[in-house]
């Protein structure tokens, strides 16, 4: 197969000219010669839909290319590819459906839209015979979608462990390394522009969960229902937890875990998790992302890079544009998501098994440890280690911390035990608990 003798012009419409949209415009132009040499396509931005035409911008865009109505992009017969970068799930859904119906290839970085409505959108893409590409939806500049769809196509995915929210990773890194409070670390992350427009999506864990749903759906060939994923945010993590975790040889990361068990049941969860300090994921700092994929043929593979930001994210969008151009020049391959019937069930989160960290604030008096151990023992949850800090002789207190590391147990049993422990009169504050991932393959 050879490239076309003269570059084929591919006209695209950009919906959204925020941070990422501007990056796409800028970097398409900056590397135009290279992109054309490699793909045989000259990708040109014909129209751009923006909210406010008069808004000052860092990039120079001819005014005649701007419109305030994304429908102008759909209606333009020269435009063959629509890039959706407006975010949200209402207008974006309308736009993507309209583009597909108009037989235009869709490129989107909208993880919330795909996580919520992926099944429906890929069915429509199939029906309309045009693909949806979404490399920028997960882990910014890391080409993890292509890895799962192509590089590891022959593998059953055993597991994926991902640090896939840069804002949360930044917050947790600053708490751990600089001793910043959660609030101060969040403020810094927002000032640096990592956070979503609404940071609750980041800190609640849902931004990472949306990405995990996409990775899991690609890995296991069926669209994972949102209501069957388990999500916890980083608000629950305290500096006290970091101190105990460190003492035990761990740090805390917002970790997304995707795994299929021997019966093909798939678990998808995103939670603050204790990760061994000796594991490479513990060293993924600041706003960086990392995705550890374990395939049955390849073994462990690790992908690391910037999960947010104008240039890294636009690198992924442009890679999708090149794929779209290839489809237009050489013919289609698939709709962007290929379902298959080898898996098909989400594992109830209560049945997922893990080690746990449990921190209790208790009355400092005899018999308390026995009461806690009694509740855990009754549910056959074993204790693998325990810390009770020595009394501070200068400031004696009637309460103390009791930190327990629990052996593997189902989440359902652990939650019931924690509820029972919380109700003991010797417990003085709501228990703090987190999963522990040993990451032993
Ligand atoms: N707000 C996201 C993050 C970036 O912090 O990772 C885009 O997904």
CSV table of N, CA, C and O and ligand atoms in Angstrom, one decimal, residues 109 111 136-140 164-169 193-197 201-202 207-208 211 287 289 307-309 313, ligand 1:
chain,number,residue,atom,x,y,z
A,109,UNK,N,-13.2,13.7,23.0
A,109,UNK,CA,-12.4,13.4,24.2
A,109,UNK,C,-13.3,13.3,25.4
A,109,UNK,O,-12.9,13.4,26.5
A,111,UNK,N,-15.1,11.7,28.0
A,111,UNK,CA,-15.2,10.4,28.7
A,111,UNK,C,-16.6,10.3,29.4
A,111,UNK,O,-17.1,9.2,29.4
A,136,UNK,N,-8.4,10.6,23.2
A,136,UNK,CA,-8.2,11.7,24.2
A,136,UNK,C,-9.1,11.5,25.4
A,136,UNK,O,-8.9,12.2,26.4
A,137,UNK,N,-10.0,10.6,25.3
A,137,UNK,CA,-11.0,10.4,26.5
A,137,UNK,C,-10.3,9.8,27.7
A,137,UNK,O,-10.8,9.9,28.8
A,138,UNK,N,-9.2,9.0,27.5
A,138,UNK,CA,-8.6,8.3,28.6
A,138,UNK,C,-7.1,8.7,28.7
A,138,UNK,O,-6.4,8.5,27.7
A,139,UNK,N,-6.7,9.2,29.8
A,139,UNK,CA,-5.3,9.4,30.1
A,139,UNK,C,-4.6,10.3,29.1
A,139,UNK,O,-3.4,10.2,28.8
A,140,UNK,N,-5.3,11.4,28.7
A,140,UNK,CA,-4.7,12.5,28.0
A,140,UNK,C,-3.9,12.1,26.8
A,140,UNK,O,-4.3,11.5,25.8
A,164,UNK,N,-5.4,7.5,36.7
A,164,UNK,CA,-5.9,8.1,35.5
A,164,UNK,C,-6.7,9.4,35.8
A,164,UNK,O,-7.5,9.8,35.0
A,165,UNK,N,-6.4,10.0,36.9
A,165,UNK,CA,-6.9,11.4,37.1
A,165,UNK,C,-5.7,12.2,37.7
A,165,UNK,O,-5.3,12.0,38.8
A,166,UNK,N,-5.3,13.1,36.8
A,166,UNK,CA,-4.1,13.9,37.2
A,166,UNK,C,-4.4,14.9,38.3
A,166,UNK,O,-3.5,15.1,39.2
A,167,UNK,N,-5.6,15.4,38.4
A,167,UNK,CA,-5.9,16.3,39.5
A,167,UNK,C,-5.8,15.6,40.9
A,167,UNK,O,-5.1,16.1,41.8
A,168,UNK,N,-6.4,14.4,40.9
A,168,UNK,CA,-6.3,13.6,42.2
A,168,UNK,C,-4.9,13.2,42.5
A,168,UNK,O,-4.4,13.2,43.6
A,169,UNK,N,-4.2,12.8,41.4
A,169,UNK,CA,-2.8,12.4,41.7
A,169,UNK,C,-1.9,13.6,42.2
A,169,UNK,O,-1.1,13.4,43.0
A,193,UNK,N,-4.6,24.3,36.5
A,193,UNK,CA,-5.4,24.0,35.3
A,193,UNK,C,-5.6,22.5,35.0
A,193,UNK,O,-6.0,22.1,34.0
A,194,UNK,N,-5.3,21.6,36.0
A,194,UNK,CA,-5.5,20.2,35.8
A,194,UNK,C,-7.0,19.8,35.9
A,194,UNK,O,-7.5,18.9,35.3
A,195,UNK,N,-7.7,20.5,36.8
A,195,UNK,CA,-9.0,20.1,37.2
A,195,UNK,C,-10.0,20.3,36.1
A,195,UNK,O,-9.9,21.2,35.2
A,196,UNK,N,-11.1,19.5,36.1
A,196,UNK,CA,-12.2,19.7,35.2
A,196,UNK,C,-12.9,21.0,35.6
A,196,UNK,O,-12.7,21.5,36.7
A,197,UNK,N,-13.7,21.6,34.6
A,197,UNK,CA,-14.4,22.8,34.9
A,197,UNK,C,-15.2,22.7,36.3
A,197,UNK,O,-15.2,23.6,37.1
A,201,UNK,N,-16.2,16.4,39.7
A,201,UNK,CA,-16.0,15.2,38.8
A,201,UNK,C,-14.6,14.5,39.1
A,201,UNK,O,-14.5,13.3,39.1
A,202,UNK,N,-13.6,15.4,39.3
A,202,UNK,CA,-12.3,14.8,39.6
A,202,UNK,C,-12.2,14.3,41.0
A,202,UNK,O,-11.9,13.1,41.2
A,207,UNK,N,-14.4,11.2,37.3
A,207,UNK,CA,-13.7,11.4,36.1
A,207,UNK,C,-12.8,10.1,35.8
A,207,UNK,O,-12.8,9.6,34.7
A,208,UNK,N,-12.1,9.7,36.8
A,208,UNK,CA,-11.3,8.4,36.6
A,208,UNK,C,-12.3,7.2,36.4
A,208,UNK,O,-11.9,6.4,35.6
A,211,UNK,N,-13.3,7.0,32.8
A,211,UNK,CA,-12.2,6.5,32.0
A,211,UNK,C,-12.0,5.0,32.2
A,211,UNK,O,-11.8,4.2,31.3
A,287,UNK,N,0.8,15.5,38.3
A,287,UNK,CA,-0.4,15.3,37.4
A,287,UNK,C,-0.2,14.2,36.4
A,287,UNK,O,-1.0,14.0,35.6
A,289,UNK,N,-0.1,10.5,34.7
A,289,UNK,CA,-1.0,9.3,34.7
A,289,UNK,C,-0.1,8.1,34.4
A,289,UNK,O,1.0,8.2,33.8
A,307,UNK,N,-1.6,13.1,31.7
A,307,UNK,CA,-3.0,12.7,31.5
A,307,UNK,C,-3.9,13.9,31.2
A,307,UNK,O,-5.1,13.7,31.1
A,308,UNK,N,-3.4,15.1,31.2
A,308,UNK,CA,-4.2,16.3,30.9
A,308,UNK,C,-3.3,17.3,30.3
A,308,UNK,O,-2.1,17.1,30.2
A,309,UNK,N,-3.9,18.4,30.0
A,309,UNK,CA,-3.1,19.6,29.4
A,309,UNK,C,-3.3,19.7,27.9
A,309,UNK,O,-3.6,18.7,27.2
A,313,UNK,N,-3.1,16.3,25.4
A,313,UNK,CA,-4.4,15.8,25.0
A,313,UNK,C,-4.6,16.1,23.5
A,313,UNK,O,-5.3,15.2,22.8
B,1,LIG,N1,-9.3,16.6,34.9
B,1,LIG,C1,-8.7,15.4,34.3
B,1,LIG,C2,-7.6,15.0,35.2
B,1,LIG,C3,-8.1,15.7,32.9
B,1,LIG,O1,-7.3,15.7,36.2
B,1,LIG,O2,-7.0,14.0,34.9
B,1,LIG,C4,-8.9,15.3,31.8
B,1,LIG,O3,-9.4,14.0,32.0
